[in-house]
Coordinates of N, CA and C in Angstrom, one line a residue:
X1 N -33.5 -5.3 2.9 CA -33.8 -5.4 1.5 C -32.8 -6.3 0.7
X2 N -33.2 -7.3 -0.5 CA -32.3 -7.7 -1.4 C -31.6 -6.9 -1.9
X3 N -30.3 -7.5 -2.6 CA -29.6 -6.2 -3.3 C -30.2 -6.5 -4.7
X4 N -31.0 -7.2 -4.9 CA -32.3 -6.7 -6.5 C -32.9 -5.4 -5.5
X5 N -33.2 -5.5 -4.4 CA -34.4 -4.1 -4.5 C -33.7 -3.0 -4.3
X6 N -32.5 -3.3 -3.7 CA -31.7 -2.2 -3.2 C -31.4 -1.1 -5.0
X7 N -31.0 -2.3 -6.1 CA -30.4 -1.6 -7.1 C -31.7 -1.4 -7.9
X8 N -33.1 -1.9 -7.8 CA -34.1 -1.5 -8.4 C -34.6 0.2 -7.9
X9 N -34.6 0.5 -6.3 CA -34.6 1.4 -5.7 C -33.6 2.4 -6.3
X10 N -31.6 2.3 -5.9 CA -31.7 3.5 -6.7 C -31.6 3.4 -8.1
X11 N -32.1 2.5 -8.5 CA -32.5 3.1 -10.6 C -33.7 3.8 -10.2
X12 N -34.7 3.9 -9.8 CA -36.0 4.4 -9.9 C -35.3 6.3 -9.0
X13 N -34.8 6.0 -8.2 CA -34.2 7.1 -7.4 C -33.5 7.6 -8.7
X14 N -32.4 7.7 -9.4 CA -32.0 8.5 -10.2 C -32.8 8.5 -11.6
X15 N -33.6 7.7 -12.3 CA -34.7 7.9 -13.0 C -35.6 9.3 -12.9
X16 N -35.9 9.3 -11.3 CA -37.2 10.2 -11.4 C -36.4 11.9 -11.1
X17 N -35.5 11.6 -10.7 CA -34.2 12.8 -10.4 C -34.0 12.9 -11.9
X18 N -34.0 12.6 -12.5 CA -33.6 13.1 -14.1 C -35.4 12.7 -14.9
X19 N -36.1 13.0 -14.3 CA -37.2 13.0 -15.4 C -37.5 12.0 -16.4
X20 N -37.1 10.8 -16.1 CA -37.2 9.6 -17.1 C -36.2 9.1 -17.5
X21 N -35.1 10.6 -17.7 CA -33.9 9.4 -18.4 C -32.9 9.0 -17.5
X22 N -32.2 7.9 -17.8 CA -31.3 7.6 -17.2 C -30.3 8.4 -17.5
X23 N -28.5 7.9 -16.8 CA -27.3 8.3 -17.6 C -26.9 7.7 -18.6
X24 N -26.6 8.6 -19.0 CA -25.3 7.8 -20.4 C -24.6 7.2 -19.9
X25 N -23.8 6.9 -19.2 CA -22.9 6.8 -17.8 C -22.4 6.6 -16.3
X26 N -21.7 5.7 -16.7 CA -21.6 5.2 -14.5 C -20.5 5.4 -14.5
X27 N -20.1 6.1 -13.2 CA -18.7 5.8 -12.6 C -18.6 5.2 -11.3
X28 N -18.4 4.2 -10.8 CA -18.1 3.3 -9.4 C -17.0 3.9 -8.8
X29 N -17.3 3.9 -8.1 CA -15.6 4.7 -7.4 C -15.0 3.6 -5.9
X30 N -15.6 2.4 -6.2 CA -15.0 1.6 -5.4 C -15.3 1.1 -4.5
X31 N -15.1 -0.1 -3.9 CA -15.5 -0.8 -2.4 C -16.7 -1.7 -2.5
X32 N -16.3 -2.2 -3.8 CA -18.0 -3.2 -4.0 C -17.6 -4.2 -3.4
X33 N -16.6 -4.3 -2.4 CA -16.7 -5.5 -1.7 C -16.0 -5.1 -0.6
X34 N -16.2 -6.0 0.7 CA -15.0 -5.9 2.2 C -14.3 -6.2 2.1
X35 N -13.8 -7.6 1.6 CA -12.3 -7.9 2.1 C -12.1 -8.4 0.7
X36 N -12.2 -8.4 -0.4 CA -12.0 -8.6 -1.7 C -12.4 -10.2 -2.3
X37 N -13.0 -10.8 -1.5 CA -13.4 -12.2 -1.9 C -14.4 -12.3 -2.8
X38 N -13.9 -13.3 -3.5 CA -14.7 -14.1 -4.9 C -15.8 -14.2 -4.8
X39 N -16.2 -14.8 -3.6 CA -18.3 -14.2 -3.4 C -18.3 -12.7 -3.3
X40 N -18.3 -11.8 -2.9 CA -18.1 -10.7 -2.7 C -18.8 -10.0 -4.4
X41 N -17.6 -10.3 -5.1 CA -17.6 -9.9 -6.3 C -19.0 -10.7 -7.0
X42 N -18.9 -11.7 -6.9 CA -19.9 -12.5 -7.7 C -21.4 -11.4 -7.6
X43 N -21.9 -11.4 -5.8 CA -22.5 -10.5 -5.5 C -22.7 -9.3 -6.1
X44 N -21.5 -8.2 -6.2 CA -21.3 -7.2 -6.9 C -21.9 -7.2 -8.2
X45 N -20.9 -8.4 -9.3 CA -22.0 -8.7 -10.5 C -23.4 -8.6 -10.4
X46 N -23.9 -9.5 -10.0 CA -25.2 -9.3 -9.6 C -26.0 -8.0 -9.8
X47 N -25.6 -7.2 -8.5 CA -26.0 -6.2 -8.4 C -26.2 -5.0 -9.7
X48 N -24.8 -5.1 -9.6 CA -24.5 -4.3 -11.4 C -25.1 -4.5 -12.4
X49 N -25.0 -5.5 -12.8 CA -25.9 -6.1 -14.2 C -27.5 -5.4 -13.9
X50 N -28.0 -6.2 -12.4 CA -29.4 -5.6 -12.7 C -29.3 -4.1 -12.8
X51 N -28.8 -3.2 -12.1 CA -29.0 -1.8 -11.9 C -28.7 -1.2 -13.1
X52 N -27.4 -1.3 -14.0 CA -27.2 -1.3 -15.7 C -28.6 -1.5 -16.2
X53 N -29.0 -2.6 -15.9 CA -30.3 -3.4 -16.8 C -31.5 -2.3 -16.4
X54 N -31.7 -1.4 -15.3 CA -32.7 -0.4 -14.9 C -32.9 0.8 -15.9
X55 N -31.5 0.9 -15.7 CA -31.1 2.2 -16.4 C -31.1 2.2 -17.9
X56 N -31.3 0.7 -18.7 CA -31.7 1.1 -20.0 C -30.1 1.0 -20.3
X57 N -29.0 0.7 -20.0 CA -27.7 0.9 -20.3 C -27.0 -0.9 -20.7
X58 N -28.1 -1.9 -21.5 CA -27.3 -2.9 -21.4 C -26.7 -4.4 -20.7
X59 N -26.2 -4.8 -20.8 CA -26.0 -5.6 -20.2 C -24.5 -5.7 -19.9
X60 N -24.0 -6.4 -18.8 CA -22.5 -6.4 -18.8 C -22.0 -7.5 -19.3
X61 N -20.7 -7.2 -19.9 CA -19.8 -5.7 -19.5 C -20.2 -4.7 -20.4
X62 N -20.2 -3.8 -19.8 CA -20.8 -2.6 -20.4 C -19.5 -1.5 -20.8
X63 N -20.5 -0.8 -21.5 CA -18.9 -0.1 -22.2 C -19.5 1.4 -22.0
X64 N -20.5 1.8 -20.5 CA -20.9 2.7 -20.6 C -20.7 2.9 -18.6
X65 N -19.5 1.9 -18.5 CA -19.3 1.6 -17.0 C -17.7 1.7 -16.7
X66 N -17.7 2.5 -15.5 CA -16.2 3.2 -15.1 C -16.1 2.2 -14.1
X67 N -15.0 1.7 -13.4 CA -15.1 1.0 -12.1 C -13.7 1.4 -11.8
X68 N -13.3 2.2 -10.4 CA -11.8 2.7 -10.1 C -11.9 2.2 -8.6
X69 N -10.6 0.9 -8.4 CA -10.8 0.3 -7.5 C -10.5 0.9 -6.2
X70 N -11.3 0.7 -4.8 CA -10.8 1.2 -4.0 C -10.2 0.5 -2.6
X71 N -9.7 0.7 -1.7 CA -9.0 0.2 -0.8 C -9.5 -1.6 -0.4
X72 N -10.8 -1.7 -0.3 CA -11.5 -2.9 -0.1 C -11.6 -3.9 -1.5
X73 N -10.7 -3.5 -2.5 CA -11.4 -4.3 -3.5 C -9.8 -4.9 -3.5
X74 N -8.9 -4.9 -2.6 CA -7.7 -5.6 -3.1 C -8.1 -7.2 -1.7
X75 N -7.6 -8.3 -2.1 CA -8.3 -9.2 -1.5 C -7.0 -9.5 -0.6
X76 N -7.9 -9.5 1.1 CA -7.0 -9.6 1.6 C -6.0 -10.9 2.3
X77 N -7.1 -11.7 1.4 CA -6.2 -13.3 1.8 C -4.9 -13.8 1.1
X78 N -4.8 -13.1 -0.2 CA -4.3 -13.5 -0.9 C -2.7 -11.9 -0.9
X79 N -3.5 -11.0 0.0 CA -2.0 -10.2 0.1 C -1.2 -10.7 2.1
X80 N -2.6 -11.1 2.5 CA -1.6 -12.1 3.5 C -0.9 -13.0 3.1
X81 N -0.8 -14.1 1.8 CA -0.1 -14.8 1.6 C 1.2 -14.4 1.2
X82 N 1.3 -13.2 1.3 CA 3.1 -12.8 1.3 C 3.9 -12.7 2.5
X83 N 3.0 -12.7 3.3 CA 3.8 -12.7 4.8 C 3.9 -14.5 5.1
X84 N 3.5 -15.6 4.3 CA 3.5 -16.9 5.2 C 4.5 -17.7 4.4
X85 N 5.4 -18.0 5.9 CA 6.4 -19.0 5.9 C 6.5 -20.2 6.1
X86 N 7.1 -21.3 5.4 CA 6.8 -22.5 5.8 C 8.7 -23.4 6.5
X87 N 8.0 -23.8 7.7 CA 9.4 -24.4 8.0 C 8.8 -25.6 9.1
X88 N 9.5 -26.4 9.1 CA 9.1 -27.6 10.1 C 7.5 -28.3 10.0
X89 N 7.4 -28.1 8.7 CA 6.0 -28.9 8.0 C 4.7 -28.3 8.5
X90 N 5.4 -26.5 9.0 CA 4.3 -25.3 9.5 C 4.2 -24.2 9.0
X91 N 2.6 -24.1 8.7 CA 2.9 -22.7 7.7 C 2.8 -22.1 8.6
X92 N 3.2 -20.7 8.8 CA 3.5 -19.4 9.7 C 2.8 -18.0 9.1
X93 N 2.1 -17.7 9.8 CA 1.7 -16.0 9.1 C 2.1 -15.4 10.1
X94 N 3.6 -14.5 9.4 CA 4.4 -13.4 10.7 C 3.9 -12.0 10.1
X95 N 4.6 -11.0 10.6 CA 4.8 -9.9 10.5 C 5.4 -9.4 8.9
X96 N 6.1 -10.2 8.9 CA 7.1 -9.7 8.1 C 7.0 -9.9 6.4
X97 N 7.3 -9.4 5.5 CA 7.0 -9.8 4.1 C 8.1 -10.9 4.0
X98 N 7.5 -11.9 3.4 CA 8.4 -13.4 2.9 C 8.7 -13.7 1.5
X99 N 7.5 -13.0 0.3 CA 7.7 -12.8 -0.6 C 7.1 -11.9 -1.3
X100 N 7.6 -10.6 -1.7 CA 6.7 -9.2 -2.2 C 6.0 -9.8 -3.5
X101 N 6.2 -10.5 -4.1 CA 5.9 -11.4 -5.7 C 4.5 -11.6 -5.4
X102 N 4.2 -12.1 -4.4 CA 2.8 -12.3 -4.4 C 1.9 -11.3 -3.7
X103 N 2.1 -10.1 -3.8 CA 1.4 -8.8 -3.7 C 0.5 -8.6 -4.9
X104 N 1.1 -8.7 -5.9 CA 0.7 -8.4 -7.0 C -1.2 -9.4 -7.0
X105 N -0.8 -10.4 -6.7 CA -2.3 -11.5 -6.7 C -3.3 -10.9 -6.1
X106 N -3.1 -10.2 -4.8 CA -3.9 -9.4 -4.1 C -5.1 -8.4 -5.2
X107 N -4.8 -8.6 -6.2 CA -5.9 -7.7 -7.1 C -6.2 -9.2 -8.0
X108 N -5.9 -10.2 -8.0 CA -6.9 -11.1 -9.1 C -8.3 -10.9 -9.2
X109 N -8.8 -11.3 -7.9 CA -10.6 -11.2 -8.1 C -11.1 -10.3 -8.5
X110 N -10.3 -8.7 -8.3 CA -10.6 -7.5 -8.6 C -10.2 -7.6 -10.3
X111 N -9.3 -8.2 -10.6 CA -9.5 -7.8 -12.2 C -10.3 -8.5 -13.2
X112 N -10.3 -9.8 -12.1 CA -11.5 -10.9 -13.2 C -12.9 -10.2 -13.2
X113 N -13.5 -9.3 -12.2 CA -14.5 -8.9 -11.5 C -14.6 -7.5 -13.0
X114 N -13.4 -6.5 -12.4 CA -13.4 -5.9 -14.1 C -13.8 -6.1 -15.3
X115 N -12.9 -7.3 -15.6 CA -13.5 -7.6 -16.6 C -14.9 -8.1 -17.2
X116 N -15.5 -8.7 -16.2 CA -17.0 -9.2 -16.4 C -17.8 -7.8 -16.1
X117 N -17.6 -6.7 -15.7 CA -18.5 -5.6 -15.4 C -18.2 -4.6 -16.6
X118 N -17.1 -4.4 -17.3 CA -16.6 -3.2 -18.1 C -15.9 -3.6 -19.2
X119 N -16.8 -3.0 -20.4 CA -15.4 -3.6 -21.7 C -14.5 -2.5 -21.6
X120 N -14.4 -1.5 -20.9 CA -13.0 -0.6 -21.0 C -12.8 -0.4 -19.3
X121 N -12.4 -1.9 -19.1 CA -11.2 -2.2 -18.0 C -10.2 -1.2 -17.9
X122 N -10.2 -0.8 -16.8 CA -8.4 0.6 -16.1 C -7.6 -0.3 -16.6
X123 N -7.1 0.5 -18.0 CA -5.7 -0.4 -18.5 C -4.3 0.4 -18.1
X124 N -5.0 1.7 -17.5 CA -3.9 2.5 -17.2 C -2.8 2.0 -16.1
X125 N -1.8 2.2 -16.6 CA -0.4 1.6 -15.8 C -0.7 2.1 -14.3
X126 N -1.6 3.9 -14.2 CA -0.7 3.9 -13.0 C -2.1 3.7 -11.7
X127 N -2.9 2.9 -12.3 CA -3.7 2.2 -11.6 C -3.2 1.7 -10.6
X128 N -2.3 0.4 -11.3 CA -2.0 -0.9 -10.2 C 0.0 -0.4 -10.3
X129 N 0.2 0.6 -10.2 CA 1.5 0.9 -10.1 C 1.7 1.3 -8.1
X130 N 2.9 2.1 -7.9 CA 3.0 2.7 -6.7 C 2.7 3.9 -6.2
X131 N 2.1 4.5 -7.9 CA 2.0 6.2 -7.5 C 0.4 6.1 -7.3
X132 N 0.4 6.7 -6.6 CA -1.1 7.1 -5.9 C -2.3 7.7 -7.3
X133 N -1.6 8.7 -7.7 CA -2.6 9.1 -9.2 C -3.0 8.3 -10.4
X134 N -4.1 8.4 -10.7 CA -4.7 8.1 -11.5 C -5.6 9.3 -12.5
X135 N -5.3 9.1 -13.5 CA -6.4 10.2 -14.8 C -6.8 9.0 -15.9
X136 N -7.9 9.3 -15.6 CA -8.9 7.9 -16.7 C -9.1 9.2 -17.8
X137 N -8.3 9.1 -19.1 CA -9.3 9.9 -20.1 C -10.0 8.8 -21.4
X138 N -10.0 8.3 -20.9 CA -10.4 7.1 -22.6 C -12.0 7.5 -22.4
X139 N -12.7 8.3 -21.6 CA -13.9 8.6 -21.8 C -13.9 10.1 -22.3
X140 N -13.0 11.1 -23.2 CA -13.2 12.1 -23.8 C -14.0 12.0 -24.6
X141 N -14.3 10.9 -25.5 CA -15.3 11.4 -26.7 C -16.5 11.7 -25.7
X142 N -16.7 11.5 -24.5 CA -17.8 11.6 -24.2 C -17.7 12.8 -23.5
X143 N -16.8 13.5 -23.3 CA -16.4 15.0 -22.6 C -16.1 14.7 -21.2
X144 N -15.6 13.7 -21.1 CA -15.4 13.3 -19.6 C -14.0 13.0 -18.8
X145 N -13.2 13.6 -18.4 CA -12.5 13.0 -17.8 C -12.0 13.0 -16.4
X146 N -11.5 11.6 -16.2 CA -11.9 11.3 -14.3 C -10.5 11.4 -13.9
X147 N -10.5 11.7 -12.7 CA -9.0 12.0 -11.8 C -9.5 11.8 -10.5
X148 N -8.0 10.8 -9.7 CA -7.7 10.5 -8.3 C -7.2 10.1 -7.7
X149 N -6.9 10.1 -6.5 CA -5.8 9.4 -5.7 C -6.2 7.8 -5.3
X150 N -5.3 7.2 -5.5 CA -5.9 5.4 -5.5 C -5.3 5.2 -4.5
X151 N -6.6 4.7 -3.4 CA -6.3 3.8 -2.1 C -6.4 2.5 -2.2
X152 N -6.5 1.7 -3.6 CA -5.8 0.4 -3.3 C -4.7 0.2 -3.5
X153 N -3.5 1.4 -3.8 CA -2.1 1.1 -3.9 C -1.0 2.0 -3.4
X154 N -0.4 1.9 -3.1 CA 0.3 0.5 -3.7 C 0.1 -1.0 -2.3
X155 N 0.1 -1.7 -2.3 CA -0.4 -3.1 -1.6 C 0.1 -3.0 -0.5
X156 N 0.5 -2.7 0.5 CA 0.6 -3.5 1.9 C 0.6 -5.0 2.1
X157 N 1.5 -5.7 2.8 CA 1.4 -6.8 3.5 C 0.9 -7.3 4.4
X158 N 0.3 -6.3 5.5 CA -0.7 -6.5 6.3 C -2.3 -5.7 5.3
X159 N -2.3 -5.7 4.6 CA -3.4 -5.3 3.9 C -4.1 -3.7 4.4
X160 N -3.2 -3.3 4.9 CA -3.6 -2.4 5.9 C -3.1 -0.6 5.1
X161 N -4.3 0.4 4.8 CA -3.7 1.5 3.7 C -2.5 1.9 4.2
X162 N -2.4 3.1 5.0 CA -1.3 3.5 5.8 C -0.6 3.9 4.7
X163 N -0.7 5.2 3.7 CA -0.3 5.6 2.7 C -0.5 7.2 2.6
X164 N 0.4 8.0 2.4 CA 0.4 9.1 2.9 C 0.2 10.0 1.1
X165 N -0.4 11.0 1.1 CA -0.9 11.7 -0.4 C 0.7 12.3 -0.4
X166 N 1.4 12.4 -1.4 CA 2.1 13.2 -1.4 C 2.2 14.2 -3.0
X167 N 3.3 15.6 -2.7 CA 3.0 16.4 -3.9 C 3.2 16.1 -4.9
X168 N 3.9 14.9 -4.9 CA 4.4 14.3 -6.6 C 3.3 13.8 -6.9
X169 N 2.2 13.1 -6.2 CA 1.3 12.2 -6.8 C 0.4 13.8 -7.2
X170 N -0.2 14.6 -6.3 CA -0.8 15.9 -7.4 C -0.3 16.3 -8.6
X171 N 1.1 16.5 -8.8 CA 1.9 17.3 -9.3 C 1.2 16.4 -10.6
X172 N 1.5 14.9 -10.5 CA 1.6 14.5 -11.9 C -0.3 14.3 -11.8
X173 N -1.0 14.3 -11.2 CA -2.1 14.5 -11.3 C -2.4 15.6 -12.7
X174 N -1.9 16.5 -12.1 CA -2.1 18.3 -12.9 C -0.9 17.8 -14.0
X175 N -0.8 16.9 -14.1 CA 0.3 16.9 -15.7 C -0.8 16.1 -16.3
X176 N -1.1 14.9 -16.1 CA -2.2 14.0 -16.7 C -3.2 14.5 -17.6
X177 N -4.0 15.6 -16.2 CA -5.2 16.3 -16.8 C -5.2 17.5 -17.7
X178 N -3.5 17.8 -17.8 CA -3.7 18.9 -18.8 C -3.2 18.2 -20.1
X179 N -2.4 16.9 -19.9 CA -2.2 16.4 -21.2 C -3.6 15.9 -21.7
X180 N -4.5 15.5 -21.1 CA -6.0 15.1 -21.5 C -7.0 16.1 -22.0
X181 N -6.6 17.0 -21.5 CA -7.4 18.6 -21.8 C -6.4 18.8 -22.9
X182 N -5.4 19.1 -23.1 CA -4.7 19.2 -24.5 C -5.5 18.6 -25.8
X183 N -5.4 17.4 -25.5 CA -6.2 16.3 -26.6 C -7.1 16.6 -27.5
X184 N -8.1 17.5 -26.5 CA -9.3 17.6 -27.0 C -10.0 19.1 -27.5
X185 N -10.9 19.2 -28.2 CA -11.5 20.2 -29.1 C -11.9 21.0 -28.1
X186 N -12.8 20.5 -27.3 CA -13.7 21.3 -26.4 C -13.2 21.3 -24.8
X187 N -13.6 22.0 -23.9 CA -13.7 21.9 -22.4 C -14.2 20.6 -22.1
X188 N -13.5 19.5 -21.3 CA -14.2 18.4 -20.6 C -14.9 18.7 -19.3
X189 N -15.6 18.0 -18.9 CA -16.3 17.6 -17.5 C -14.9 17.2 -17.3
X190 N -14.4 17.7 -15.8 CA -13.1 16.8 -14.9 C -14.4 16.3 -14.1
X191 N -14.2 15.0 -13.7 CA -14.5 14.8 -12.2 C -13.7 14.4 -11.2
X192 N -13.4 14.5 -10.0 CA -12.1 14.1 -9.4 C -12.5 13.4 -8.1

């Protein structure tokens, strides 16, 4: 199947599961691409816009769309290029990190990709930080707020997760979500 019928299928799949209506809301939770390449993503667009466009929710960027990146969406050519050395008019891709600076690039496609799918882009710090947690609340007015552990970070040099959960990353998980539940008037939807 194309990915037009694929995303025409499940719009009509969660359409008839809710009786006509769509959601108010999407949350992506990651991996709209393998190895994080610029086609990849383009593709992704694609997909998105029509499946948005099913649901009655717009066009992108949408402001009615979550996207929380996951392990596959950090691109892995461009976090190999921290391992490559150049000596004797030969570039080298070793083992070893040559320069951590260009770790950071390893998310470009992923945030230009953001931005074309979502007007409320993860501006949260601890997205693209080293700590594993993440709490999205910028969706409370809508009673919503989202919590998780992020496997695109922190970056590897061999692009490879090999990242272990640890208690601090819960701990401040359960500080996030109760500063976010503080906030607000009513009980939110958590989803985690």
């Amino acid at each position: 199947a194309t990915l037009q019928q694929h995303a025409h299928s499940t719009a009509l799949h969660i359409q008839r599961y809710w009786k006509g209506k769509g959601p108010t809301f999407i949350a992506f939770t990651g991996d709209a691409t393998q190895i994080g390449a610029p086609h990849e993503y383009s593709k992704a667009i694609g997909w998105m816009a029509y499946f948005v466009k099913q649901l009655n929710l717009g066009d992108l960027p949408s402001k009615y769309l979550l996207y929380v990146p996951g392990n596959h969406d950090v691109n892995l050519s461009l976090v190999a290029s921290s391992r490559i050395s150049y000596t004797s008019k030969v570039f080298v891709l070793g083992d070893e990190l040559v320069d951590k600076d260009l770790l950071h690039y390893g998310y470009s496609p992923f945030r230009q990709f953001l931005s074309e799918i979502s007007e409320r882009p993860l501006i949260d710090k601890s997205i693209f930080n080293d700590s594993m947690a993440w709490v999205e609340a910028r969706f409370r007015h809508l009673g919503v707020i989202f919590y998780g552990i992020n496997t695109s970070t922190p970056v590897s040099p061999s692009g490879e997760p090999g990242r272990i959960v640890s208690a601090d990353a819960l701990t401040e998980i359960s500080t996030l979500l109760q500063e976010g539940i503080a906030a607000m008037s009513n009980s939110p939807l958590i989803i985690g």
